[in-house]
Coordinates of C-alpha atoms in Angstrom, one line a residue:
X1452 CA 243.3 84.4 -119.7
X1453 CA 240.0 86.6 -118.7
X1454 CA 237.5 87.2 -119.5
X1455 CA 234.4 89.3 -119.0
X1456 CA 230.7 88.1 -119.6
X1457 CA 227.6 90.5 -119.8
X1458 CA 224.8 88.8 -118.7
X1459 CA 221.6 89.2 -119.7
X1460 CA 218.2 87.7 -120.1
X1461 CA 219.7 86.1 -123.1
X1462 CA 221.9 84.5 -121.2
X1463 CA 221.4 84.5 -117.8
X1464 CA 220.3 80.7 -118.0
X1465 CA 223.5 79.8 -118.9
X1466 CA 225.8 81.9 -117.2
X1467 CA 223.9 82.4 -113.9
X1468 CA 224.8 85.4 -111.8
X1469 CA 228.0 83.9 -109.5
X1470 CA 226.4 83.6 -106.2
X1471 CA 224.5 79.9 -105.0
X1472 CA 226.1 78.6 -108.6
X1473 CA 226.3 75.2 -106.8
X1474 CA 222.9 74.9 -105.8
X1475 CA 220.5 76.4 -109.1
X1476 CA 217.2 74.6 -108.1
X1477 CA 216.8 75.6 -104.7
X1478 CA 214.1 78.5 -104.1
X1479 CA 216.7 81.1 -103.4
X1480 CA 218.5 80.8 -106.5
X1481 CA 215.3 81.1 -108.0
X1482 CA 213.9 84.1 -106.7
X1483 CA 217.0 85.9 -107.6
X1484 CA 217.0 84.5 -111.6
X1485 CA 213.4 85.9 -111.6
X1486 CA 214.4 89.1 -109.9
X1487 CA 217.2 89.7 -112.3
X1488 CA 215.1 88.8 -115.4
X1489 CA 212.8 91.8 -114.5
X1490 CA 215.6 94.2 -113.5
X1491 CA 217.7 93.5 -116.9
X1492 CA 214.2 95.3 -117.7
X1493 CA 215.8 98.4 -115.6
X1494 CA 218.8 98.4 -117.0
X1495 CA 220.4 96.3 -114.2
X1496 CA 224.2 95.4 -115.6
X1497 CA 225.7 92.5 -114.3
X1498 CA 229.5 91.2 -115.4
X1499 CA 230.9 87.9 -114.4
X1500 CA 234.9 87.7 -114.7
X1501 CA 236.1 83.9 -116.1
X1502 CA 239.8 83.0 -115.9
X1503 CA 240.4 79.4 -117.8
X1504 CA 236.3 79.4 -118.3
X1505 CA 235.8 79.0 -114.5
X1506 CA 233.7 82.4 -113.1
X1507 CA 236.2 84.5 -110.2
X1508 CA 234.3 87.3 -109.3
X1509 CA 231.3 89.6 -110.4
X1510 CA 229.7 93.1 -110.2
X1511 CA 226.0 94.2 -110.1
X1512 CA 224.9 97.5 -110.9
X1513 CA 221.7 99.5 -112.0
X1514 CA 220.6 103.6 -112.3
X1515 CA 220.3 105.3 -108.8
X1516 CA 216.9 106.4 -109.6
X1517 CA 215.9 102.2 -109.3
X1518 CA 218.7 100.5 -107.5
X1519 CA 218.1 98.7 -104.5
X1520 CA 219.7 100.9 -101.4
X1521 CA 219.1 103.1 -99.3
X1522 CA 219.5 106.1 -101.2
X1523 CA 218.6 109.3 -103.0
X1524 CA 220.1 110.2 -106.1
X1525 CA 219.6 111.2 -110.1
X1526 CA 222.1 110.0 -113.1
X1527 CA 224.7 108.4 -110.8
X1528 CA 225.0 104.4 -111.2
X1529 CA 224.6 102.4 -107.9
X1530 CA 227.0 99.7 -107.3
X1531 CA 225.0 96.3 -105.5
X1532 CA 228.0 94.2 -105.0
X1533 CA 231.2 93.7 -106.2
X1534 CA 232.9 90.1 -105.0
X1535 CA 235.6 88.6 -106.3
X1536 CA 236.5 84.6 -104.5
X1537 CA 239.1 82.6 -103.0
X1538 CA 241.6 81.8 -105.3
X1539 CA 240.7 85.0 -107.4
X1540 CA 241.7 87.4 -105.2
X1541 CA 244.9 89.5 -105.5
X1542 CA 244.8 89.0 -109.6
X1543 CA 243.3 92.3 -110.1
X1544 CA 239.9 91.0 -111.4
X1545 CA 238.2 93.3 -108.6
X1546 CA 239.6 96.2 -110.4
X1547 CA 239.2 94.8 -113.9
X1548 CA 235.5 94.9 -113.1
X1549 CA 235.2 98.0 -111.1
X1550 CA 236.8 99.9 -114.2
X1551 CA 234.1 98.1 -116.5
X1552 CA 231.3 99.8 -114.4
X1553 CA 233.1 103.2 -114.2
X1554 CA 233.6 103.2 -118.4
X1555 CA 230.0 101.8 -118.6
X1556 CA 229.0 104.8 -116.7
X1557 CA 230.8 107.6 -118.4
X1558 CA 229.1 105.9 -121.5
X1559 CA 225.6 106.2 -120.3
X1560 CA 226.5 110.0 -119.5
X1561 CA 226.0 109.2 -115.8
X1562 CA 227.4 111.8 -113.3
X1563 CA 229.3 109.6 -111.4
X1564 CA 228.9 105.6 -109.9
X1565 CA 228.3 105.4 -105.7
X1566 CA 228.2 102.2 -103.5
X1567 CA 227.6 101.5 -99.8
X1568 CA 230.9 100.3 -98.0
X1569 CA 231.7 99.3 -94.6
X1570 CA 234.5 98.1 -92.5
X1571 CA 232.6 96.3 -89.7
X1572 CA 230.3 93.7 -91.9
X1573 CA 230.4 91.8 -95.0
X1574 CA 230.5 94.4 -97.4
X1575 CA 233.5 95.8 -99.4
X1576 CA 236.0 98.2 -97.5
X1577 CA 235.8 101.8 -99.1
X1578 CA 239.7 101.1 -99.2
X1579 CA 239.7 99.7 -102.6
X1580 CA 237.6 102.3 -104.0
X1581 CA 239.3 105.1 -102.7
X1582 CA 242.9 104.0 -104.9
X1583 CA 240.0 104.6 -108.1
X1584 CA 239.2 108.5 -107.0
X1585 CA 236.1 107.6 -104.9
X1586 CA 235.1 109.5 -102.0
X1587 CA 233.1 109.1 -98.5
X1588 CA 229.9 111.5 -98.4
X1589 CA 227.7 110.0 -96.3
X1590 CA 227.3 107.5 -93.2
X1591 CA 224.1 105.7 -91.8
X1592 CA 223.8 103.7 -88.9
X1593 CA 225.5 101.3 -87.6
X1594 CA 228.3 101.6 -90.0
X1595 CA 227.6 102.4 -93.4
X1596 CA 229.2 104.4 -95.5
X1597 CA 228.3 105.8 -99.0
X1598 CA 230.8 106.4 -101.3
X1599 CA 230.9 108.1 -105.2
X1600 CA 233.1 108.7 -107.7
X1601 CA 232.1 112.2 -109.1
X1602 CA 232.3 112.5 -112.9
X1603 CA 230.8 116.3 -112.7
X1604 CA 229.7 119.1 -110.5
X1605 CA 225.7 117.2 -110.3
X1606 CA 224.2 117.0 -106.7
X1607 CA 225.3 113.8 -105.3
X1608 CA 223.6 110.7 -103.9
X1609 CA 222.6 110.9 -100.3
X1610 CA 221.4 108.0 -97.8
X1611 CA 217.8 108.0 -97.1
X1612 CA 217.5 109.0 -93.4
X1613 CA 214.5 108.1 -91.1
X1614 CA 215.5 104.9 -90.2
X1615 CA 214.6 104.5 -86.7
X1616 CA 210.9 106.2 -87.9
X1617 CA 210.5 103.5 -90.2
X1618 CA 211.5 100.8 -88.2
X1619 CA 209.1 101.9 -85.9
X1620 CA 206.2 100.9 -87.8
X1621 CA 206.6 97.2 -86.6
X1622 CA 206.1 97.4 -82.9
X1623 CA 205.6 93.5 -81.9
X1624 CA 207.5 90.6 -82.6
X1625 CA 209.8 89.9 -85.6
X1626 CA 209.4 91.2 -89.2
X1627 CA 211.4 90.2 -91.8
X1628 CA 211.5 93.1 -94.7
X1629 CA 213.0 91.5 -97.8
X1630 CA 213.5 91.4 -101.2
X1631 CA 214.9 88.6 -103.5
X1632 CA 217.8 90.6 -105.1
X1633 CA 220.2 88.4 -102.9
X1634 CA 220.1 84.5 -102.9
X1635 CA 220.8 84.0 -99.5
X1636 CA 218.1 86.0 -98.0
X1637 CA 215.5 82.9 -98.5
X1638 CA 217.1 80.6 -96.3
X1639 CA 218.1 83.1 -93.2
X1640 CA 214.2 84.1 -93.4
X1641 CA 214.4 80.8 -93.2
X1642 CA 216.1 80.1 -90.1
X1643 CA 214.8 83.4 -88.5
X1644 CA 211.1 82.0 -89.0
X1645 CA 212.3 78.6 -87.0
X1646 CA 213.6 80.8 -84.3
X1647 CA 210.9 82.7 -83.8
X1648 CA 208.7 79.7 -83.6
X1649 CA 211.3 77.9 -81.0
X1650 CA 210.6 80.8 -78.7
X1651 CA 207.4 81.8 -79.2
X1652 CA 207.8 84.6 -80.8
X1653 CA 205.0 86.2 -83.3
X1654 CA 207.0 86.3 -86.7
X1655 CA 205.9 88.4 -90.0
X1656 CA 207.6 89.0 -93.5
X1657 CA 206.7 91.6 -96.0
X1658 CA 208.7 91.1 -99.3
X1659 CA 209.8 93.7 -101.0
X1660 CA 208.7 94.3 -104.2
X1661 CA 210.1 97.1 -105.5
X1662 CA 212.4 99.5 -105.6
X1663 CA 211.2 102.0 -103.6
X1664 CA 210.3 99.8 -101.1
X1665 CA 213.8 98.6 -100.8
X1666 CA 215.0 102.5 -101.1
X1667 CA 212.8 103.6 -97.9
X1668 CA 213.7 100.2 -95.8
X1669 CA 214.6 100.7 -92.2
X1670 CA 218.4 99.9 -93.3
X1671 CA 220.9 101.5 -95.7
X1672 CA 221.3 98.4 -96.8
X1673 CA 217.7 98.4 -98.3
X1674 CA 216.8 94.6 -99.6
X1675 CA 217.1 92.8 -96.1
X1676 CA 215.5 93.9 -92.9
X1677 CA 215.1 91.6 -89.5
X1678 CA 213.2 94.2 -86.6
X1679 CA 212.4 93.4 -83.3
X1680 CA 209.8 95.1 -81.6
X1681 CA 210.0 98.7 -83.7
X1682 CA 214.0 98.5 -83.4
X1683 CA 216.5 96.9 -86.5
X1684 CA 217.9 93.7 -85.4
X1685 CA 220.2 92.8 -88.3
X1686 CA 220.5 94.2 -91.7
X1687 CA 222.1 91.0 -93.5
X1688 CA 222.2 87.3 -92.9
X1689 CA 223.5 85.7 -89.5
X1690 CA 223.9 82.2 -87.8
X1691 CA 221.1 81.1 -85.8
X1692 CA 223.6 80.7 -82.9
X1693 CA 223.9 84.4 -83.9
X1694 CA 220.5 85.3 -84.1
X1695 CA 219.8 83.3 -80.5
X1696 CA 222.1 85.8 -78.8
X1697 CA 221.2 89.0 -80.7
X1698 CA 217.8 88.1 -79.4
X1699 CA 219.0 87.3 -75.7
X1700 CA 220.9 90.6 -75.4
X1701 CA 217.1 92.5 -76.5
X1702 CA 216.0 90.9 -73.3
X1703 CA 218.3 92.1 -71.2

């Protein structure tokens, strides 16, 4: 049997929120319980699917006009992430919980729900949500797409474009734009802060701490930012072997 569990800064203690479970004391688990305790604040929504009492999955979501993205956009609900694990997949708990936020958001009156996708990095294919009447209406580079599911005729979210402008601002060395609204963020600034110290590199992070901020980042993506020299290195966690070689092939 399922279940689903709304968390909340009643419970949020208890439950957690999925991601770095395993690991509650370190400083990126942390950061995002105190993030999440002042966007509940904002209306954040965040379900956690259970099967037999053990957590399988989850889905973050908040009002476009403070979600964490990239994007432009009034009464629409902004996905964050939606990831269901391992052994959990294929049960239809991805769907279960997509379908929780849609009916959430037809409550609320909202004018449609919207989520970046992409089929080259980490985030969820806009496969899935296509079988649930979503559709693509914007792209930003490299490979993002945003998708919504229209519930009216309302003008639709858009992607915040200036990217390359914005980037721009940071002309030497490394700077690490970041926010705490992932866990994992804390220890690939981390890693990125070692590497840039093994080679000499001048190193800087700004975190974000807002929503705004996050919504006029140098990436759709919004809440993690690495830039090298005025140009976006990567948008989202890598490997330091990873990060050694995105940083060779800048040389070149």
């Amino acid at each position: 049997m399922f279940e689903i569990i709304d968390v909340n800064n009643g419970n949020v203690d208890e439950k957690g929120f999925f991601c770095m479970r395993s690991k509650p004391k370190s400083k990126g688990y942390q950061n995002k319980l105190a993030w999440l305790k002042q966007r509940f604040q904002e209306d954040l929504k965040l379900k956690i699917i259970e099967e037999d009492g053990q957590p399988k999955g989850f889905i973050e979501y908040m009002p476009s006009e403070v979600a964490w993205r990239g994007i432009s956009g009034n009464n629409y609900m902004i996905i964050h992430c939606l990831w269901i694990v391992g052994r959990g997949k294929g049960k239809g708990y991805g769907s279960i919980l997509l379908e929780a936020c849609i009916n959430d958001a037809r409550l609320q009156g909202k004018s449609g729900v919207a989520m970046i996708t992409s089929s080259e990095t980490w985030l969820a294919d806009k496969s899935f949500f296509m079988q649930f009447g979503f559709e693509s209406v914007d792209q930003a580079p490299p490979c993002f797409e945003l998708i919504v599911k229209r519930f009216d005729e309302e003008p639709i979210p858009r992607f915040n474009v200036g990217w390359d402008e914005r980037a721009s601002e940071y002309i030497e060395g490394i700077t690490i734009l970041k926010s705490d609204q992932c866990p994992y963020i804390e220890d690939a600034v981390k890693m990125i802060l070692e590497v840039a110290e093994e080679r000499a590199m001048r190193s800087q992070v700004i975190d974000l701490t807002d929503c705004k901020q996050a919504q006029s980042a140098p990436s759709a993506f919004g809440v993690f930012n690495v830039i090298l020299n005025g140009r976006v290195l990567t948008y989202h966690p890598v490997t330091k072997r990873e990060l050694n070689k995105l940083l060779n092939m800048s040389e070149v």
